[in-house]
CSV table of C-alpha atoms in Angstrom, one decimal:
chain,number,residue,atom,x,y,z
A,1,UNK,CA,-27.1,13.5,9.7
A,2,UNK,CA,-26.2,13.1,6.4
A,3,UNK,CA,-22.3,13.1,7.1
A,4,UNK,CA,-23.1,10.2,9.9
A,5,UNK,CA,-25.4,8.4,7.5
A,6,UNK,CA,-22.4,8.5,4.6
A,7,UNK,CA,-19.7,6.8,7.5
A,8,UNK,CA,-22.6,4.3,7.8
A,9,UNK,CA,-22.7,3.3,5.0
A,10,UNK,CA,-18.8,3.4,4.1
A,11,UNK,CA,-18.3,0.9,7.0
A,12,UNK,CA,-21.1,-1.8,6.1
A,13,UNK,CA,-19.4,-1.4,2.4
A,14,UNK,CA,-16.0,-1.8,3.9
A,15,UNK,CA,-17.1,-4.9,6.3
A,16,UNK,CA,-19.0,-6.3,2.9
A,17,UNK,CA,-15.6,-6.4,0.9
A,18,UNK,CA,-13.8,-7.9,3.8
A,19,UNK,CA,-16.2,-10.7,3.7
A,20,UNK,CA,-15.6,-10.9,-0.2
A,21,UNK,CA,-12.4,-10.9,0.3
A,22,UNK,CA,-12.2,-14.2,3.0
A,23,UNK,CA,-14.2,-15.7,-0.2
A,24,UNK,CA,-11.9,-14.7,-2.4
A,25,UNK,CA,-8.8,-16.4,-0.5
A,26,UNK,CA,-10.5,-19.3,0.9
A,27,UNK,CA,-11.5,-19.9,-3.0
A,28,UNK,CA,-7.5,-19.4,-3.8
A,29,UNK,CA,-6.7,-21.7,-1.4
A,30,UNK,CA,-8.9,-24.3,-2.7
A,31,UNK,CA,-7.6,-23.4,-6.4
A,32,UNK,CA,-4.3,-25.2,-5.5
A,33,UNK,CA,-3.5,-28.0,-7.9
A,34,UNK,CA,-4.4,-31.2,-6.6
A,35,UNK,CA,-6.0,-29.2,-3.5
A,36,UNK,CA,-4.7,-27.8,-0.4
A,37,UNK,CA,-3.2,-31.2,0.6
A,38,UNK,CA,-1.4,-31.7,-2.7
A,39,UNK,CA,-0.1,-28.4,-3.1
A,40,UNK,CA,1.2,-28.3,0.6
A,41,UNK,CA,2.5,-31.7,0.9
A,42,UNK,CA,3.4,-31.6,-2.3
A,43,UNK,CA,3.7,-33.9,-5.7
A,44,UNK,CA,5.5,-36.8,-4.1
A,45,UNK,CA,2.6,-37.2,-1.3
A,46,UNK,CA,1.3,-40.3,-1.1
A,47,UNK,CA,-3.3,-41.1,-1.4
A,48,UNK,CA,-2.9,-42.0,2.4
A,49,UNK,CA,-0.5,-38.8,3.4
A,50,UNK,CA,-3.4,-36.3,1.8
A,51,UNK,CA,-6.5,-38.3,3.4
A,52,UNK,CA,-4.7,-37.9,6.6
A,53,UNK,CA,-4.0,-33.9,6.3
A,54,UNK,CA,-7.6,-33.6,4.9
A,55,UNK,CA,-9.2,-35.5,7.7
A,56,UNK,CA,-6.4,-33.2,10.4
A,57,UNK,CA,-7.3,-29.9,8.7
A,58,UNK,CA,-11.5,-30.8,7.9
A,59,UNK,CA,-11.0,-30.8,4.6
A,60,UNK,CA,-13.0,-33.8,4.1
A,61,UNK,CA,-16.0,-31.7,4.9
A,62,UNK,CA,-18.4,-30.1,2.7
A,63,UNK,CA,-16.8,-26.9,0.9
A,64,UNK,CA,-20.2,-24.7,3.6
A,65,UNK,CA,-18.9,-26.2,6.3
A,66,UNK,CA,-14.8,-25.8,5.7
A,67,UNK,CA,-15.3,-21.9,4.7
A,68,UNK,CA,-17.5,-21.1,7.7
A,69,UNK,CA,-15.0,-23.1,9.9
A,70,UNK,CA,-12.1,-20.8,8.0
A,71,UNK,CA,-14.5,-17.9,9.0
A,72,UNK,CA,-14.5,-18.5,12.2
A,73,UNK,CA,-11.0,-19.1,12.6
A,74,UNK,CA,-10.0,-16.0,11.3
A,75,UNK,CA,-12.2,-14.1,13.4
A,76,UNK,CA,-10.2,-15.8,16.4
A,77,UNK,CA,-6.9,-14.9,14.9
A,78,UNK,CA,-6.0,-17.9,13.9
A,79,UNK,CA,-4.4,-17.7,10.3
A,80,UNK,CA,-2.8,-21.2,9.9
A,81,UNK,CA,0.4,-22.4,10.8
A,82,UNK,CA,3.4,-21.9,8.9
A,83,UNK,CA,5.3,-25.5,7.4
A,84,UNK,CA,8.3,-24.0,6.5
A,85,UNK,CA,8.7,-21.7,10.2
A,86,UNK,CA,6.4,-24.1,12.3
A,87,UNK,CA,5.5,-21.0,13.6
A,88,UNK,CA,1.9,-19.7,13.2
A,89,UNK,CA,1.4,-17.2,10.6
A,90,UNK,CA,-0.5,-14.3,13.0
A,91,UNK,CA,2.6,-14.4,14.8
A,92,UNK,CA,5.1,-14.0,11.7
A,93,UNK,CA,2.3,-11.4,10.8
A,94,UNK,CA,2.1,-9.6,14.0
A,95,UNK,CA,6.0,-9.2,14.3
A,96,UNK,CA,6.6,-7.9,10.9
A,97,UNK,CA,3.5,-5.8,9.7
A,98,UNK,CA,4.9,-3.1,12.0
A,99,UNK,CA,8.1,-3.2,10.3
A,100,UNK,CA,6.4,-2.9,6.8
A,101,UNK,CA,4.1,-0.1,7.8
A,102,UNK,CA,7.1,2.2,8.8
A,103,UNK,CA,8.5,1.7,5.6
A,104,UNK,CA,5.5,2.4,3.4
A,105,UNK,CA,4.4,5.0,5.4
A,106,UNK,CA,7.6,6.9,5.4
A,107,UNK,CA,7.7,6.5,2.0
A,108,UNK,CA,4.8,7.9,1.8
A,109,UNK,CA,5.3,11.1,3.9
A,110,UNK,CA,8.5,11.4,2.0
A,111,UNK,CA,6.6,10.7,-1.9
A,112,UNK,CA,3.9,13.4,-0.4
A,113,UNK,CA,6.1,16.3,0.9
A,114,UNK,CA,8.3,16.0,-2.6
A,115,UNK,CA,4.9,15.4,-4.8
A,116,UNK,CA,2.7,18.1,-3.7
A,117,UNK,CA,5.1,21.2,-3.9
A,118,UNK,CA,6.3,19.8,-7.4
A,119,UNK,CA,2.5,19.6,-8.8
A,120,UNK,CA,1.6,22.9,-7.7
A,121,UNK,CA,4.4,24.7,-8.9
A,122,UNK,CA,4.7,23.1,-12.4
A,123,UNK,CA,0.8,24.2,-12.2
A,124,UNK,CA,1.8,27.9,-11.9
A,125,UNK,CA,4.9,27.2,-14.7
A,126,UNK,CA,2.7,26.0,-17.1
A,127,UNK,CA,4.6,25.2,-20.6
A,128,UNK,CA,7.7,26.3,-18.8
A,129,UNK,CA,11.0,24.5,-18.9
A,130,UNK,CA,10.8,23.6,-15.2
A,131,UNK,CA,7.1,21.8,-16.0
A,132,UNK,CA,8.5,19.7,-18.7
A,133,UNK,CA,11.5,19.0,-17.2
A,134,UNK,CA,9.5,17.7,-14.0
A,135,UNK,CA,6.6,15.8,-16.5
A,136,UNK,CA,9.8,14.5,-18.3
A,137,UNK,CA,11.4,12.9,-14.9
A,138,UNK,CA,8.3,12.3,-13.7
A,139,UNK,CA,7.3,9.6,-16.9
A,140,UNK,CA,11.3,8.2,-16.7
A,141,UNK,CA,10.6,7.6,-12.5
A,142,UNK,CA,7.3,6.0,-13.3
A,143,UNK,CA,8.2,3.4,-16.1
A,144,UNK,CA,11.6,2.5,-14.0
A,145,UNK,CA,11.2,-0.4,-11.9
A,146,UNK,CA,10.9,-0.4,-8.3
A,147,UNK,CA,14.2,-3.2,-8.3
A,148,UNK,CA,16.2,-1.2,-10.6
A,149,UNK,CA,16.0,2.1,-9.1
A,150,UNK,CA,17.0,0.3,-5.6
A,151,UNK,CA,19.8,-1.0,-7.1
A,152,UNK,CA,20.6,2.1,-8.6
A,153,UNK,CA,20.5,3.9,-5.2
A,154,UNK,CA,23.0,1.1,-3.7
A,155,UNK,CA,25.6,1.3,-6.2
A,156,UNK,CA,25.6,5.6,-6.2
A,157,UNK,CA,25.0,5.7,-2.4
A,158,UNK,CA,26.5,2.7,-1.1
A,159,UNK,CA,29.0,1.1,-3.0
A,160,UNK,CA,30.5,4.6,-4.3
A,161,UNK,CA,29.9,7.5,-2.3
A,162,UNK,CA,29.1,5.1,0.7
A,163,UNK,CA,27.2,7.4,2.4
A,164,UNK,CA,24.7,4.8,3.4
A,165,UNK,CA,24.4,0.9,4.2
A,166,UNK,CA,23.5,-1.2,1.0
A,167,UNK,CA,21.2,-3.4,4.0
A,168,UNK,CA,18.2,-2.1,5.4
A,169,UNK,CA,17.9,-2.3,9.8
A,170,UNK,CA,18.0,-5.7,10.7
A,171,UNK,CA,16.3,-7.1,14.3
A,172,UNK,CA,13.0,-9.3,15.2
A,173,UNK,CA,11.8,-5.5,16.6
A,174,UNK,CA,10.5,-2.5,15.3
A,175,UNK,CA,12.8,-1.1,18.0
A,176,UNK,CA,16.2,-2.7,16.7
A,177,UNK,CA,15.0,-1.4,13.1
A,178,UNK,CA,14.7,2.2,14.2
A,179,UNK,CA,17.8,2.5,15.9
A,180,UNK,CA,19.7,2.7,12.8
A,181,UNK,CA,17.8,5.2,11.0
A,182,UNK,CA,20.9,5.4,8.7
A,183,UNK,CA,19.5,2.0,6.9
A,184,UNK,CA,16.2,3.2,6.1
A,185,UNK,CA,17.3,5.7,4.3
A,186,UNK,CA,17.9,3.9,0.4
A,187,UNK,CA,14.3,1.5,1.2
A,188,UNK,CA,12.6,4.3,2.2
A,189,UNK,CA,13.7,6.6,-1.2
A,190,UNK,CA,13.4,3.6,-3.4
A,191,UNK,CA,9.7,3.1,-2.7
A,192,UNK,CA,8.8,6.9,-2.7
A,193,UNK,CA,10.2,7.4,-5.8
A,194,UNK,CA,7.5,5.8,-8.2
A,195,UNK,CA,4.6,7.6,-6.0
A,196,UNK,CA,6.2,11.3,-6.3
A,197,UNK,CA,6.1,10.9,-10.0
A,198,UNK,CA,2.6,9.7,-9.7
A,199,UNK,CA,1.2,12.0,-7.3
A,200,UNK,CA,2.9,14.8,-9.1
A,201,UNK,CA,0.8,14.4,-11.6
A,202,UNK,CA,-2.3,14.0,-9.6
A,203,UNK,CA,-1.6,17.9,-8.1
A,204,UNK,CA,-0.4,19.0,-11.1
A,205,UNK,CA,-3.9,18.6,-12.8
A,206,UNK,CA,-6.1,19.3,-9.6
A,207,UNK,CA,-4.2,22.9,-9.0
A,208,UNK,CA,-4.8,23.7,-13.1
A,209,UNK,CA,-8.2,22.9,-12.7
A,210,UNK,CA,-8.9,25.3,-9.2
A,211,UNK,CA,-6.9,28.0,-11.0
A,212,UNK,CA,-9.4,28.1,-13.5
A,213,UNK,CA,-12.5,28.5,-11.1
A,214,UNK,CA,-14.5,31.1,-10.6
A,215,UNK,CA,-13.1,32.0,-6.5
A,216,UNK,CA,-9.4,32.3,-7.9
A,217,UNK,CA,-10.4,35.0,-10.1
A,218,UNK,CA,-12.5,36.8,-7.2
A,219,UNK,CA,-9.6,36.0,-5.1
A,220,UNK,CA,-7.3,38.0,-7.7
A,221,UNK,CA,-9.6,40.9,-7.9
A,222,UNK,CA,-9.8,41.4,-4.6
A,223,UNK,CA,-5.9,42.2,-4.6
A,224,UNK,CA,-4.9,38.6,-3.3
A,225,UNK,CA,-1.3,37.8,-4.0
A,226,UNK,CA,-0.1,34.6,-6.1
A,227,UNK,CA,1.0,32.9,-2.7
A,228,UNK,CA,-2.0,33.7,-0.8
A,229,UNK,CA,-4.3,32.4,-3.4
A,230,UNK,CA,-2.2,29.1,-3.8
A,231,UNK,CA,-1.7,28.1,-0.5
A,232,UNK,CA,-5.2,29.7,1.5
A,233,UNK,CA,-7.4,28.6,-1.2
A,234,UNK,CA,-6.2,26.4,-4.3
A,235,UNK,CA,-4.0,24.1,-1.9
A,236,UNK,CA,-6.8,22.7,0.4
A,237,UNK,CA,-9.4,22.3,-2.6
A,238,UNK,CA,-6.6,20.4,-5.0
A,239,UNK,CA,-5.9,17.8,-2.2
A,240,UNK,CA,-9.3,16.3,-2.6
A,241,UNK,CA,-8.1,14.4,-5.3
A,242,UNK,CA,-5.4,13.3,-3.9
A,243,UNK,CA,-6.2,12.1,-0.9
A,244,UNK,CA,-8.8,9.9,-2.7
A,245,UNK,CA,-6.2,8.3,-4.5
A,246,UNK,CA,-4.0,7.9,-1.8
A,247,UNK,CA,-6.2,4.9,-0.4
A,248,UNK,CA,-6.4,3.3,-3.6
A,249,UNK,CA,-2.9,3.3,-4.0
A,250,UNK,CA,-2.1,1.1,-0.7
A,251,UNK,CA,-1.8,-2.0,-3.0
A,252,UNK,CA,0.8,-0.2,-5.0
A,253,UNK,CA,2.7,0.6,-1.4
A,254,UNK,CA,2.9,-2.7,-0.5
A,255,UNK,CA,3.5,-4.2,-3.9
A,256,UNK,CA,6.9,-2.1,-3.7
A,257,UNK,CA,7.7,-2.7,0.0
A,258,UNK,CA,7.5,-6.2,-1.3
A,259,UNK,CA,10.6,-5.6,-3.7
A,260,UNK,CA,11.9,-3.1,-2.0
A,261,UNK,CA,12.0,-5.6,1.3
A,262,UNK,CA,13.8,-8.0,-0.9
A,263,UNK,CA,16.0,-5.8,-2.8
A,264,UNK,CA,17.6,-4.9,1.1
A,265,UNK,CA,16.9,-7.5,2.7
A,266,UNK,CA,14.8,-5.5,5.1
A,267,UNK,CA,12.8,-7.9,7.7
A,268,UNK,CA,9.5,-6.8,7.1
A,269,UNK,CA,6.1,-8.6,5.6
A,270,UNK,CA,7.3,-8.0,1.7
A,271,UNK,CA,10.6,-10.2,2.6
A,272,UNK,CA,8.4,-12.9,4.9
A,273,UNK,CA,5.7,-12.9,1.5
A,274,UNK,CA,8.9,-13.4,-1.0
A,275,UNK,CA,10.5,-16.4,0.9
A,276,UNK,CA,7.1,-18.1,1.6
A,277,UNK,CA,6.8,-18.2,-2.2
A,278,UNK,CA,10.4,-19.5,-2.8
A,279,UNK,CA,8.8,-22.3,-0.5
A,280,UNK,CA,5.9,-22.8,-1.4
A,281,UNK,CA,4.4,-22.1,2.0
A,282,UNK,CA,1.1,-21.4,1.1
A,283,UNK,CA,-0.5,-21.0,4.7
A,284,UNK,CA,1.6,-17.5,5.1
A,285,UNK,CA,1.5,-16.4,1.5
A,286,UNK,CA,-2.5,-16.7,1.7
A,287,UNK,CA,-2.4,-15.1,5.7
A,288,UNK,CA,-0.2,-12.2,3.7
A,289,UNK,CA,-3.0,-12.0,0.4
A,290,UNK,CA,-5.8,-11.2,3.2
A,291,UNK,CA,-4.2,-9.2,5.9
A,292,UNK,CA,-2.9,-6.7,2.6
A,293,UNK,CA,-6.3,-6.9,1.2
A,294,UNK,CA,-8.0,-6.0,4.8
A,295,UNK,CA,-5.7,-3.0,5.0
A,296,UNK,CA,-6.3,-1.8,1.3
A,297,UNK,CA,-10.0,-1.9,2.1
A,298,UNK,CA,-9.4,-0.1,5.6
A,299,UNK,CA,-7.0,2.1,3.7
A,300,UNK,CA,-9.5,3.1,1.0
A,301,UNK,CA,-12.2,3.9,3.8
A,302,UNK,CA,-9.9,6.3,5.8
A,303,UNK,CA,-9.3,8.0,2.5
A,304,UNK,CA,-12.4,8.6,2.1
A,305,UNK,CA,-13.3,10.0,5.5
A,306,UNK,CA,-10.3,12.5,5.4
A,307,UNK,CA,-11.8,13.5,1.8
A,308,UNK,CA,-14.8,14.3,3.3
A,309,UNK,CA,-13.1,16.0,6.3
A,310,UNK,CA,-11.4,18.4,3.6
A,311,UNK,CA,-14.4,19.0,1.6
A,312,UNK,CA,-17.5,18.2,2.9
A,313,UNK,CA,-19.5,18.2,-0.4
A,314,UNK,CA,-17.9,14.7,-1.0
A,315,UNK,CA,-21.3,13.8,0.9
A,316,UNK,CA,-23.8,15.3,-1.4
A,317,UNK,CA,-21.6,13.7,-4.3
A,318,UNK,CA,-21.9,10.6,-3.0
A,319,UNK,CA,-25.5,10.4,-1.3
């Protein structure tokens, strides 16, 4: 009961923000200098051009009636329509979301898999050379930026050992993007890179602190080896940690895809957000704002449903 009352209520939260968040964005888009119609038709619009689009898009309304209007358009799907693409912006959304999601999730499986060996053992190497020489790449991968470790990848892998494409997959499918796994390769490295040095740290800290408790040293007296103890009982306990931070670091995910997509001119949401602000094209960079915002918020939910799936007294901690 208490585990279905805790899902509860971790949906109505979720469902709460998402509302805040339609605030939030209709309120950006209302933030535009001169308002919506200035900022889209822009400084050169004339007093009849902007009463025109306001009367068109009912912004001559009252500010209740426009966001409930918004509201309801959203919940039909209808994000706007792109002035740049004359295409609407679900459908430049729906066509390269997918696109975007392979690459920050297999950046993610790849930052994981790398991350969580490396904390555990520099946990057991304490003080050793091997832990400072991870902490010590581990700082140098976190304060390099995302764009300048890409380009670092290109010119070692690309340009001289050429051993991969300096361009990510290109196609208008996630089908045509796969098929040439070779491409993903450098995207997919350059945007793990900043998460294994932060996720390092994360297991580094959470295996210390289970090595310390009171069931590791039971463990060890009942004649459990070093392995055994790690992997049977510190391993499962140290992820709870991590996992929680793993939905909080969605933004981060796609704030990186976003360079990343631009860095290799990959054809995913990051590259459709950058070019929409070379534009000006506020319709898709606002459609981009809420759909990242929805998934951080659905992101942060499911990490805290698979921490309570790994240990269940995230319930009583948070009741």
């Amino acid at each position: 009961m208490a585990t279905l009352w805790y899902l509860v209520r971790r949906v109505a939260q979720a469902v709460l923000v998402i509302f805040l968040v339609t605030i939030v964005v209709f309120a950006l888009l209302h933030a535009l200098p001169g308002g919506p119609a200035r900022g889209i038709l822009g400084a050169q619009a004339t007093a009849q051009q902007i009463a025109t689009f306001n009367h068109e898009q009912g912004l001559d309304k009252p500010v209740v009636a426009q966001y409930f209007y918004y509201l309801r358009t959203l919940l039909h799907g209808d994000l706007g329509t792109s002035y740049t693409l004359n295409e609407p912006v679900s459908t430049l959304i729906v066509q390269r979301l997918p696109k975007t999601l392979v690459l920050t999730v297999l950046s993610a499986v790849l930052g994981l898999l790398l991350a969580i060996p490396l904390g555990m053992w520099q946990a057991v190497r304490r003080n050793k050379p091997f832990d400072y020489a991870i902490t010590t790449l581990s700082f140098v991968a976190y304060a390099t930026p995302v764009y300048f470790f890409g380009l670092i990848l290109v010119l070692v892998f690309s340009q001289a050992l050429r051993w991969f494409p300096s361009q990510a997959p290109q196609g208008d499918t996630l089908g045509q993007v796969l098929a040439n796994p070779a491409g993903l390769v450098l995207p997919v490295v350059a945007g793990a890179a900043s998460m294994v040095a932060v996720f390092s740290r994360y297991m580094r800290s959470a295996t210390l602190e289970n090595l310390a408790e009171d069931y590791v040293r039971t463990a060890r007296a009942g004649g459990a080896g070093q392995r055994a103890i790690l992997w049977r009982h510190v391993f499962r306990n140290s992820l709870t940690p991590v996992v929680a931070m793993l939905g909080y670091y969605i933004p981060v995910l796609f704030g990186g895809a976003l360079v990343v997509e631009q860095l290799f001119n990959y054809p995913g949401m990051g590259l459709l957000f950058w070019s929409a602000a070379q534009s000006s094209d506020y319709p898709v960079l606002l459609g981009c704002v809420l759909v990242i915002s929805v998934a951080t918020v659905i992101g942060t939910l499911l990490a805290d449903i698979a921490q309570r799936i790994i240990d269940p007294r995230v319930v009583a901690g948070k009741s």
